[in-house]
XYZ file of C-alpha atoms in Angstrom:
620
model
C 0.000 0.000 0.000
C 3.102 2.481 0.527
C 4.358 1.709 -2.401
C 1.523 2.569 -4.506
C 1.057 5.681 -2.340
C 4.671 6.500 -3.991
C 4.055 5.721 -7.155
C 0.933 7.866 -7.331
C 2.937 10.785 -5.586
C 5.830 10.042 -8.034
C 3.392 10.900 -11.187
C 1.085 13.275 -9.346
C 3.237 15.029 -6.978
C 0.569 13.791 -4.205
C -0.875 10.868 -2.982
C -3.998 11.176 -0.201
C -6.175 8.529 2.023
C -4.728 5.895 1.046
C -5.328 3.246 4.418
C -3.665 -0.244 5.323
C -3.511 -2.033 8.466
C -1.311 -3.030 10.696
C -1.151 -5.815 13.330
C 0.160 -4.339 16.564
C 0.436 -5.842 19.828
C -2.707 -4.186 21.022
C -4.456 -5.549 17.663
C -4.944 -4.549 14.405
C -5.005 -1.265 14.049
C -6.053 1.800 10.829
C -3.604 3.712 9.391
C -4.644 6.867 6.616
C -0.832 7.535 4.637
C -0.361 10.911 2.192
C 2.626 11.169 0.241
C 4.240 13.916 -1.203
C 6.723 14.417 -4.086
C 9.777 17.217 -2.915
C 10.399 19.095 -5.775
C 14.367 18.662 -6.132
C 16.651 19.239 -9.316
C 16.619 17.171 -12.024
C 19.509 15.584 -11.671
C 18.754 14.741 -7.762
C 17.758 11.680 -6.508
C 13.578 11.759 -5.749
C 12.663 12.706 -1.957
C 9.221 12.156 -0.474
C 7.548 13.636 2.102
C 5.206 10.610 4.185
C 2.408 11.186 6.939
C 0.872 8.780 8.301
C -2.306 8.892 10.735
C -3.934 6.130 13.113
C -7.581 6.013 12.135
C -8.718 2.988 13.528
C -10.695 4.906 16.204
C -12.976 6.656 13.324
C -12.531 3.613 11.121
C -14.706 1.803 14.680
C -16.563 4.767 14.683
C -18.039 4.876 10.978
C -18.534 0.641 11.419
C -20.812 1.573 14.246
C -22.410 3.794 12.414
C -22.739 2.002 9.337
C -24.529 -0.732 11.247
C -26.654 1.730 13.500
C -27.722 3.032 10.224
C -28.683 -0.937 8.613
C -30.299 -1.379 12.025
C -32.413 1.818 12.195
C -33.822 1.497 8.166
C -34.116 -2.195 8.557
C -36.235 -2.454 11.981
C -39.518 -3.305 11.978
C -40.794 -0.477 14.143
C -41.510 3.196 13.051
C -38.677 5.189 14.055
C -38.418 8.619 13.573
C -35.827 11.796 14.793
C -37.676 15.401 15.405
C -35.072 18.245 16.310
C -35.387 20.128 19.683
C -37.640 22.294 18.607
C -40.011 19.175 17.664
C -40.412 18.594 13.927
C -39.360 15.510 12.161
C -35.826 15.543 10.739
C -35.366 11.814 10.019
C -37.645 8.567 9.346
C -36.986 5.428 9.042
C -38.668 3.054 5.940
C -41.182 1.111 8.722
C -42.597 4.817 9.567
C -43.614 5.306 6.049
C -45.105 1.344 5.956
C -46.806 2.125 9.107
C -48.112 5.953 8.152
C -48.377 6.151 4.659
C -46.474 9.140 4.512
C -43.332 9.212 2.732
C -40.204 10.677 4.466
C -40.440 14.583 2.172
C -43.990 14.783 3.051
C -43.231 14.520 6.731
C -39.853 16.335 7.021
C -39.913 19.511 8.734
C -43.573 19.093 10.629
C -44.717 17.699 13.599
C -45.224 14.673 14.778
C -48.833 15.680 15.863
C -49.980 15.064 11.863
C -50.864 11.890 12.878
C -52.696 12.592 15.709
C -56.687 10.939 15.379
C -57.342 14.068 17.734
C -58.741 12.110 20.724
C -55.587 12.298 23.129
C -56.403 14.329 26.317
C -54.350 17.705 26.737
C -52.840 15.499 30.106
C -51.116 13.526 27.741
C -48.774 15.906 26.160
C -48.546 17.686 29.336
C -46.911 14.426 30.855
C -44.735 14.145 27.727
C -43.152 17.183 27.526
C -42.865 17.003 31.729
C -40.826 13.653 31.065
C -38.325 14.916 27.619
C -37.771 18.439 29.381
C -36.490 17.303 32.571
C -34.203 14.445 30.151
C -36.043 11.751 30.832
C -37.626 8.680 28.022
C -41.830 8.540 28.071
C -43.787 5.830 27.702
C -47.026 5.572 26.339
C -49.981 4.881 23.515
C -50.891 7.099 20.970
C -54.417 6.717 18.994
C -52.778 8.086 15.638
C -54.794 8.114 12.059
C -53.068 6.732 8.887
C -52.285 8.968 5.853
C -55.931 6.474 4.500
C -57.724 7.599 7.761
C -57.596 4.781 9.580
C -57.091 4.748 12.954
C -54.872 2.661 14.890
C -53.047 2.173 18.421
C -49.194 3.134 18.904
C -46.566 2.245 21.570
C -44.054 4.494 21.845
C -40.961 5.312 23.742
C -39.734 8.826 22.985
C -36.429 9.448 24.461
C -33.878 13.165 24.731
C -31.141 13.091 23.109
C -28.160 15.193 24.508
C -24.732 16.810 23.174
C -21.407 16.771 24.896
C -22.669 19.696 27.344
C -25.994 17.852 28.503
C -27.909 19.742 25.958
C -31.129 18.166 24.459
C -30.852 18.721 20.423
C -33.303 16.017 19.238
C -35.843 13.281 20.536
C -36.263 9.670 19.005
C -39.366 8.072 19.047
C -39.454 4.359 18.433
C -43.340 3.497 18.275
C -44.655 0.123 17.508
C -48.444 -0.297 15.668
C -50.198 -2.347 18.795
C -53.687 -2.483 17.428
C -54.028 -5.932 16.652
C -53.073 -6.691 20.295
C -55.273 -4.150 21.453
C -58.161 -6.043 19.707
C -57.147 -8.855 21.095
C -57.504 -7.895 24.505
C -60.546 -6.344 23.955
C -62.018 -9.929 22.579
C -60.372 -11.520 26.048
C -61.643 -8.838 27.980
C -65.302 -9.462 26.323
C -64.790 -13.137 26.657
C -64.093 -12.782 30.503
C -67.151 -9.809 30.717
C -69.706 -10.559 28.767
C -72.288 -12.885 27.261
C -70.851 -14.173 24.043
C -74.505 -14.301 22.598
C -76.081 -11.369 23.936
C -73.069 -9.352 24.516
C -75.061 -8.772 27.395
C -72.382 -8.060 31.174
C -71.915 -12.040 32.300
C -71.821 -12.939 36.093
C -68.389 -11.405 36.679
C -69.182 -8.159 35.301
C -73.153 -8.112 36.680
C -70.835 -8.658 40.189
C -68.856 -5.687 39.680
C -72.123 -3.392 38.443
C -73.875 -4.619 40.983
C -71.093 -3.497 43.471
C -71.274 -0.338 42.369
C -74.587 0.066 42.101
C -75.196 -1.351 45.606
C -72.577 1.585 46.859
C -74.478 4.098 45.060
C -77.499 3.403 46.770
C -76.125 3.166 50.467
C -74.441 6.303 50.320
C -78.043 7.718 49.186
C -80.263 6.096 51.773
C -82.779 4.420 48.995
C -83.589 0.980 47.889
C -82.499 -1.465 45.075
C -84.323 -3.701 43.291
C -82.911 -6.651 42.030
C -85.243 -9.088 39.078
C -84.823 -12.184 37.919
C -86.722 -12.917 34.668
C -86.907 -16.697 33.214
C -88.327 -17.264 29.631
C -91.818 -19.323 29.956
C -91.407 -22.635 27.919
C -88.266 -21.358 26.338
C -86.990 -25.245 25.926
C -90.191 -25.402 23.069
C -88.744 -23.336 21.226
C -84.989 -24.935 21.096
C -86.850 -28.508 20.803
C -89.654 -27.532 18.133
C -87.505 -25.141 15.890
C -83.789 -25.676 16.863
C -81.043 -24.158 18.900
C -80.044 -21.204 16.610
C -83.827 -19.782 16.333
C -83.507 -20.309 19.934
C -80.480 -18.406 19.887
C -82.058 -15.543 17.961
C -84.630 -15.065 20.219
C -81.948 -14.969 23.010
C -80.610 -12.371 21.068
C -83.643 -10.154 20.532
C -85.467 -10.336 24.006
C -81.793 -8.713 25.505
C -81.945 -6.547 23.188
C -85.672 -5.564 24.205
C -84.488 -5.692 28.068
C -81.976 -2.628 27.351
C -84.512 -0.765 25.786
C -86.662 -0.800 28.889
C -83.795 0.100 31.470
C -82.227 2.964 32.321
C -78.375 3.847 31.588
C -77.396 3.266 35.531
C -79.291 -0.052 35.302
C -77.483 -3.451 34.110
C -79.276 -6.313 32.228
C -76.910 -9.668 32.738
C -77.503 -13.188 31.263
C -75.259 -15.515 33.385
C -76.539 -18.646 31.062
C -79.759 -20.363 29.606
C -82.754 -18.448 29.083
C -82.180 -16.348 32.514
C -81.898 -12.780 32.952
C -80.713 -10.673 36.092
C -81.505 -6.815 36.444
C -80.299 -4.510 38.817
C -82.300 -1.459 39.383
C -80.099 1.229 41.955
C -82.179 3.942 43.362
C -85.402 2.310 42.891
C -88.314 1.040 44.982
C -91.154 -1.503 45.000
C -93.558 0.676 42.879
C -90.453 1.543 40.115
C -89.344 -2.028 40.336
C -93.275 -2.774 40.106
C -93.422 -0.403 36.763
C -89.797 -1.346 35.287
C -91.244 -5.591 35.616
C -94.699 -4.482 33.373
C -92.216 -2.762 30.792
C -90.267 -5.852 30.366
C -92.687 -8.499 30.489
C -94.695 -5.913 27.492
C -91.592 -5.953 25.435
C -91.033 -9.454 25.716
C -94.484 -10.525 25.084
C -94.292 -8.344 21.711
C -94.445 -10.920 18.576
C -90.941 -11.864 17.481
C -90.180 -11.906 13.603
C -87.104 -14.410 13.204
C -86.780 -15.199 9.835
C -89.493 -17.030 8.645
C -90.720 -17.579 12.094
C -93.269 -15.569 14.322
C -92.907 -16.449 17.610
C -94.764 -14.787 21.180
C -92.926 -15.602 24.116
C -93.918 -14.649 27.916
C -91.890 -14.253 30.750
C -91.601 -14.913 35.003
C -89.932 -12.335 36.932
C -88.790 -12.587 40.620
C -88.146 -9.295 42.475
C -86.112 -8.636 45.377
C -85.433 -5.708 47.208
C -82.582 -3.749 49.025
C -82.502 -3.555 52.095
C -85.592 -5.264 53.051
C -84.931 -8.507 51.448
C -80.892 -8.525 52.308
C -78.325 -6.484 52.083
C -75.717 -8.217 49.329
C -75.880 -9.418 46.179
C -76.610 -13.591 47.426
C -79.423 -12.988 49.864
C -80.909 -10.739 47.124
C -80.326 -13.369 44.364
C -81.982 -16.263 46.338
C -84.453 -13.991 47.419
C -85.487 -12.832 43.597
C -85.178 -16.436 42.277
C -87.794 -17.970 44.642
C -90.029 -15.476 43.777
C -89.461 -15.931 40.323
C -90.620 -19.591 40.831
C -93.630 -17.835 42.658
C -94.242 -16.334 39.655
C -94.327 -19.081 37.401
C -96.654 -21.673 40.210
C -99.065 -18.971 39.843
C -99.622 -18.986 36.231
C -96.777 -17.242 34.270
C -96.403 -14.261 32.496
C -96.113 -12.396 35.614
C -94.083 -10.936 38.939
C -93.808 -11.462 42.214
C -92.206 -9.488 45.107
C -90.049 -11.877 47.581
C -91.809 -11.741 51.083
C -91.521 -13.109 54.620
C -94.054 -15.317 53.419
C -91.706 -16.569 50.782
C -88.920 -17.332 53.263
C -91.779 -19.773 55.078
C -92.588 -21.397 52.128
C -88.801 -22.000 51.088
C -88.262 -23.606 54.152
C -90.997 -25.249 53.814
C -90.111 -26.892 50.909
C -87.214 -27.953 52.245
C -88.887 -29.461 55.222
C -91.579 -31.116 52.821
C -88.249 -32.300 50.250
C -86.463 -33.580 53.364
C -89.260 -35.351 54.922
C -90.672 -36.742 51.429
C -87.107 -39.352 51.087
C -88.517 -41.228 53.775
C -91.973 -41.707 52.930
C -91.934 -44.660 50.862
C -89.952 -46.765 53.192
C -92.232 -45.501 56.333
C -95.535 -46.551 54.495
C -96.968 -42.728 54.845
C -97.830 -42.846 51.492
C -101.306 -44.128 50.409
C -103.297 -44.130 47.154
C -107.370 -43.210 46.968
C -109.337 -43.568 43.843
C -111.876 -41.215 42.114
C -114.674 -43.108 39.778
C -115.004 -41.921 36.711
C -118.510 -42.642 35.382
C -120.442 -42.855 32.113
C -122.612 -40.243 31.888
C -125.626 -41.867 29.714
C -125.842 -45.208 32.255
C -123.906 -43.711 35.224
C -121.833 -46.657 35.251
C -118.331 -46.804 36.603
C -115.561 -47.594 33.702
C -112.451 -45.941 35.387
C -110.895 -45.071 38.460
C -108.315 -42.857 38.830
C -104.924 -43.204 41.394
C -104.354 -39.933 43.362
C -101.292 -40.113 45.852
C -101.712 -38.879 49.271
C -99.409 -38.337 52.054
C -99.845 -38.629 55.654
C -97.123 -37.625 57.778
C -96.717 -38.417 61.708
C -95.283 -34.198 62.225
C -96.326 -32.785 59.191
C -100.193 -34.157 58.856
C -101.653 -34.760 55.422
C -99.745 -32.736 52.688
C -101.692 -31.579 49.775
C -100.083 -33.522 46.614
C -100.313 -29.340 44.979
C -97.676 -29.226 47.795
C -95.441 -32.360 47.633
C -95.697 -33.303 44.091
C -93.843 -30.189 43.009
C -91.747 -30.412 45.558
C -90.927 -34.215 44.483
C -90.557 -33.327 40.678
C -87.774 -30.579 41.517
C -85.859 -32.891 44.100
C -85.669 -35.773 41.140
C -87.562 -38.101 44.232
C -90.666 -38.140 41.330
C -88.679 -41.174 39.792
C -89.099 -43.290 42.499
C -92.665 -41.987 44.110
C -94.071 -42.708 40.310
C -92.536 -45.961 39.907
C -94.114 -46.877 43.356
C -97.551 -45.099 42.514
C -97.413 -47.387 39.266
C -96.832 -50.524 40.563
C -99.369 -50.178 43.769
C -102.012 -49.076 41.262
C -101.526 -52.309 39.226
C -101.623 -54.393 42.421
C -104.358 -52.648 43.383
C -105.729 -53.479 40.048
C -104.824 -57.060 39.972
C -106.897 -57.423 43.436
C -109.943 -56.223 41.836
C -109.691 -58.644 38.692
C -109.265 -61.549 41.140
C -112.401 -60.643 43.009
C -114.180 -60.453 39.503
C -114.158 -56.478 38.918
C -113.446 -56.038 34.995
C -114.225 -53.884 33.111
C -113.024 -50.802 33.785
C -109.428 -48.415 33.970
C -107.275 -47.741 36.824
C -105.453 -44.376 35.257
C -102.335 -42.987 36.565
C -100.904 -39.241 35.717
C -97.459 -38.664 34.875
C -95.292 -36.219 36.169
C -93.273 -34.279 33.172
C -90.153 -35.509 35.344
C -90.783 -39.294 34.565
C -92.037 -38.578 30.934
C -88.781 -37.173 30.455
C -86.893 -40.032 32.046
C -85.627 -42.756 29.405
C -86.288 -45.445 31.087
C -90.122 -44.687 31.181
C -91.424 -47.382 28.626
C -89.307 -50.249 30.105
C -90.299 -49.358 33.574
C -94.171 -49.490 32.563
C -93.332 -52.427 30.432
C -91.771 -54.485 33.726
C -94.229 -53.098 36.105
C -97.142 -54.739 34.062
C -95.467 -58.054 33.221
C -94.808 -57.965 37.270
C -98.446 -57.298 38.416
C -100.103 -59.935 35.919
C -102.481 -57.301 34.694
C -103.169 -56.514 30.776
C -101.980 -53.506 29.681
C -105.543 -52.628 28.621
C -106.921 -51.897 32.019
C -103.917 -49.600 33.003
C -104.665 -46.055 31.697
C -101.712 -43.516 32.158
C -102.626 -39.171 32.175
C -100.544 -37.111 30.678
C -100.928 -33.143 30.617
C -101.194 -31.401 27.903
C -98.274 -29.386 29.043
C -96.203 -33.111 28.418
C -97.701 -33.310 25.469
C -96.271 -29.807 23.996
C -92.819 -30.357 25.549
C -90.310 -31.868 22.290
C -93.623 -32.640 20.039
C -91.423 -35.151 17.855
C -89.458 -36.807 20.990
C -93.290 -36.930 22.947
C -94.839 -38.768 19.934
C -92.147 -41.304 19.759
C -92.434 -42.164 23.606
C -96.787 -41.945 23.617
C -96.289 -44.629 20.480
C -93.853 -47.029 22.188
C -96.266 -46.693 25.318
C -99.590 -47.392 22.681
C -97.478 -50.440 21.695
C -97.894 -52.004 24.730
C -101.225 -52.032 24.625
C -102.376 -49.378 27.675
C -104.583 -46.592 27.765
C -103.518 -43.161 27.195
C -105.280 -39.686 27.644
C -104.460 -36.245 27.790
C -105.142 -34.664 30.761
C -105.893 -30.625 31.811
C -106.938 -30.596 27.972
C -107.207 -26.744 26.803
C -104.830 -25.184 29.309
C -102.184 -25.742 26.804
C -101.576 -24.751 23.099
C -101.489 -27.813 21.337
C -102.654 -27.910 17.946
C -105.514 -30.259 15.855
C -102.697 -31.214 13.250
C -100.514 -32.621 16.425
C -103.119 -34.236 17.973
C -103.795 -36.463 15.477
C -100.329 -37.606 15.639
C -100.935 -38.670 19.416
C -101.698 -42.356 19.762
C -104.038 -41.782 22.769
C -107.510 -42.495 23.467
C -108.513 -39.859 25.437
C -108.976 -36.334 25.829
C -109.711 -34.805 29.510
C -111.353 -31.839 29.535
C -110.248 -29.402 32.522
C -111.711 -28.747 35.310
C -111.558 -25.286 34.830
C -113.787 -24.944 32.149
C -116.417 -27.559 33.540
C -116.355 -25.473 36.871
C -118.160 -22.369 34.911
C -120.806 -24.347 32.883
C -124.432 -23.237 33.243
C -122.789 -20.034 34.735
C -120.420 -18.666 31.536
C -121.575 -18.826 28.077
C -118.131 -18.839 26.843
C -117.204 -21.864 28.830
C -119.976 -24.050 27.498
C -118.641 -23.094 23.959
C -114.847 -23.725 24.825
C -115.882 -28.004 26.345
C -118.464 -27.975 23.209
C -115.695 -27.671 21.284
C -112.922 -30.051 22.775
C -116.163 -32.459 22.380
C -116.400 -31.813 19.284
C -112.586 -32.493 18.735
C -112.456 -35.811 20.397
C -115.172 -36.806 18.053
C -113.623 -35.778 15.089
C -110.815 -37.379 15.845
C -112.818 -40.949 17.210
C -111.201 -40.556 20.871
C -113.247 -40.439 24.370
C -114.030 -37.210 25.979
C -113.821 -37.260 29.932
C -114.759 -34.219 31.979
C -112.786 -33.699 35.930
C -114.446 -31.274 38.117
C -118.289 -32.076 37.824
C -119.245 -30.732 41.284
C -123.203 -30.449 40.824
C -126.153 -32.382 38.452
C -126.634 -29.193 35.882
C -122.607 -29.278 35.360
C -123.433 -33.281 34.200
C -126.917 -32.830 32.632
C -125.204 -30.155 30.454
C -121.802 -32.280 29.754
C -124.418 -35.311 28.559
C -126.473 -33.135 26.141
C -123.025 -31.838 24.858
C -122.124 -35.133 23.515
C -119.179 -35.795 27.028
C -118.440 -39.253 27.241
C -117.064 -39.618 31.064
C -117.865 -37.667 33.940
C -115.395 -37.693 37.052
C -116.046 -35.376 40.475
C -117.065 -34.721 43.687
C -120.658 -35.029 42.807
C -119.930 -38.726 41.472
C -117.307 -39.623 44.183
C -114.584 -37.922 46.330
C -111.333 -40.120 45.953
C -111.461 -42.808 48.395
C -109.262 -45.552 49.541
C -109.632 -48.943 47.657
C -111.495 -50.284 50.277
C -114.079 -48.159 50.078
C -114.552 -48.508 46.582
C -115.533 -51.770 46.550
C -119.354 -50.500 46.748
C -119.066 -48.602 44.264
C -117.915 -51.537 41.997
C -120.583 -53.710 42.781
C -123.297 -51.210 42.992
C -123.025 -48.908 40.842
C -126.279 -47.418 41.494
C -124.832 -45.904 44.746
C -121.866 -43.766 43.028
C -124.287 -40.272 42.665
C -124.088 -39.114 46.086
């Protein structure tokens, strides 16, 4: 390399920058050589003049910043330099990615160009509070794109300082974080609310309700918490599938926000359940808020190319009469939510001390109830049911009764219930069964034929799927043929999974007993499904016979469940005949059976015996 230096300076007169290296003890160090040619005679011998300078500190130097340089163009984050009076002197390729802005449209201005306008004066306060006193600041920026689109920035905007301490410029190195924003936002749903509804889920209904609770201590007023249930909401999901059953989900929260105010909170913590929490409001609000959302609920519901009308139970509980946190309330707004739907549904109820008596009641009654089998309190009695043109007997039916040795006789409206929600049903049926077909069997022996022994069944057992083998092993056990055994079912049963109840009324028609629908009118079942029902009897309810000869509109309603059975070849029986105009008018309405007090109260086997051999002595 100093050779060539020469040469150069030999035919130029100068030679500059030329480097080379050398390998010193310390290591290799960078050396920058310039030669000059001394002008001498001609006949003198050439002289040159060589200066050479160690450079391998700026040689280190211009390596880092070669590769500061690759680092800062290559990185994937938006970097950019403003001076110290704040516009942009420098950007890096990923800025203009991230932006849209090339690097001349942005040189010279400030940063704030990409401000979406939505950051709170506090925010550039505490920036400029951080870079003036020298120190980095760390935060999120909602910036808009050169497009218009918005999006979320990290950044870390840091001083930079001269030999003397002085800030001359700031770097900003800002990553695009919208994405993970987003995502978080989806977790933080996912954790908070309903993903159906969108509706707050229990662990944010918990925190509302917290607040909400607060709000109304500090102010000395009450809060009403409601629970509202769908009424036969499973129809729907059985009868037209989950995602119309979904839909309607969908719509009825959306008709509970409408109703509320802002401070209120609608939650759905699952199913077809709804909690409200009403701060600052009393019995007579809570009263008017329960009408508004029953109304919109009721309210026809257009989904797709279905029109469905749905009603609704609420339960209402209030602060601080009912409790004073968010469990005693809940418990308190369920049970009367259940009040609700035992009295009819489609309505509210207020929890009350009464309430508390009757859950504990319940529980008495549920507790009591596993024992009564075993113990021999329980006893069947049977109610004639009588032809009305002959007033002979052609069917008894089984009603349970309990007598307990604390307790007394319990009213089966009490402890049937009571059974069905504790799952004890199962067993209490199966025994009801099997001592009605014994009872049955005793009868035959002693020559009675002729006639039905029916017994009802619960929606619990109907549901159970071991219902047509346990029928099918209880009469191969007892001896008796199916024909005499007659088993009730309500017309509530019969609407619950139409396609799944048809199925299990065929396999029980296959064995050869008796079936009839009981409470007949009460529900909503239609002519087209009836005729797909392989039963044999319609009962008409004793709501309807209770009124004839006194409402014209009654007569009309059993004329015309008559007038169905006919149609469709199957018996009509009437429950509730209490007086002789109630059966003179079911005869010249064309009513097959007649069964009630004014026949026979239910009695216990033995007393029926009479009765079967006499049947001139059932009219009492």
């Amino acid at each position: 390399m100093a050779q060539k230096a020469i040469d150069t300076a030999a035919e130029h007169g100068v030679a500059r920058d030329f480097q080379y290296t050398l390998d010193l003890p310390d290591g290799k160090h960078w050396f920058e050589l310039s030669v000059a040619r001394k002008v001498m005679d001609e006949e003198s011998q050439a002289h040159f003049v060589v200066l050479s300078r160690d450079i391998t500190q700026r040689v280190q130097t211009l390596d880092t910043l070669r590769k500061l340089r690759h680092a800062v163009e290559q990185a994937p984050n938006s970097i950019f330099i403003a001076g110290a009076e704040g516009n942009i002197e420098y950007v890096n390729p990923a800025f203009s990615v991230t932006t849209g802005y090339s690097a001349s449209e942005v040189m010279g201005r400030n940063p704030r160009l990409l401000s979406a306008g939505s950051a709170p004066p506090s925010l550039y306060a505490d920036l400029w509070a951080h870079l003036t006193s020298g120190r980095a600041w760390r935060g999120e920026f909602l910036n808009r794109r050169k497009d218009g689109r918005e999006y979320y920035e990290s950044a870390i905007i840091s001083p930079l300082h001269d030999e003397q301490g002085r800030i001359t410029h700031y770097l900003a190195v800002q990553e695009d974080v919208t994405e993970r924003k987003r995502d978080e936002e989806r977790i933080r749903n996912l954790v908070n609310f309903d993903a159906l509804t969108g509706l707050p889920n229990r662990t944010m209904f918990a925190s509302r309700f917290s607040q909400a609770l607060a709000l109304t201590q500090r102010s000395g007023q009450h809060l009403a918490l409601l629970y509202l249930d769908l009424d036969h909401f499973k129809n729907v999901n059985d009868s037209l599938g989950h995602q119309v059953g979904d839909e309607l989900l969908v719509e009825i929260a959306r008709r509970l926000q409408l109703v509320v105010r802002d401070e209120d909170t609608v939650s759905r913590p699952g199913g077809d359940e709804f909690i409200i929490v009403l701060p600052l409001a009393d019995a007579q609000h809570a009263a008017h808020v329960a009408e508004s959302l029953q109304s919109e609920v009721r309210r026809v519901c257009r989904l797709g190319h279905h029109e469905l009308v749905v009603t609704s139970s609420i339960g209402i509980a209030l602060y601080p009469e009912d409790g004073h946190e968010f469990e005693t309330l809940a418990q308190c707004a369920d049970a009367a939510m259940f009040r609700a739907k035992e009295t009819g549904r489609d309505s509210y109820r207020f929890f009350s001390t009464d309430m508390q008596a009757h859950s504990l009641r319940v529980l008495q009654i549920e507790n009591a109830l596993r024992s009564a089998v075993v113990q021999d309190q329980l006893a069947l009695h049977y109610q004639p049911q009588i032809r009305l043109r002959d007033r002979r007997l052609v069917g008894v039916e089984a009603l349970l009764r309990w007598n307990h040795p604390d307790l007394g006789a319990v009213s089966p409206a009490e402890f049937i219930p009571v059974a069905e929600s504790s799952g004890q049903i199962l067993g209490i049926g199966e025994w009801v069964l099997r001592t009605a077909l014994d009872q049955a069997r005793k009868w035959r022996a002693a020559g009675h034929t002729g006639f039905t022994v029916a017994v009802n069944l619960s929606m619990v057992q109907f549901r159970h799927p071991g219902l047509v083998e346990m029928v099918r092993q209880a009469l191969a056990d007892s001896g008796v043929p199916p024909q005499m055994l007659e088993l009730e079912l309500t017309e509530s049963i019969a609407m619950d999974a139409p396609e799944k109840v048809i199925a299990i009324v065929q396999q029980l028609f296959d064995l050869g007993v008796q079936l009839s629908i009981d409470d007949f009118g009460t529900g909503y079942s239609s002519f087209s499904y009836i005729q797909r029902l392989r039963v044999h009897k319609l009962k008409i309810d004793q709501s309807f016979v209770r009124h004839l000869g006194e409402d014209p509109s009654a007569q009309h309603i059993v004329h015309a469940i008559i007038g169905l059975a006919q149609s469709l070849a199957l018996e009509a029986i009437a429950e509730g005949v209490e007086t002789a105009q109630q059966s003179a008018i079911l005869l010249s309405l064309g009513c097959d059976t007649g069964q009630g007090y004014y026949f026979s109260r239910p009695v216990p086997a033995a007393q029926l015996d009479g009765l079967l051999t006499e049947p001139s002595s059932i009219v009492v």
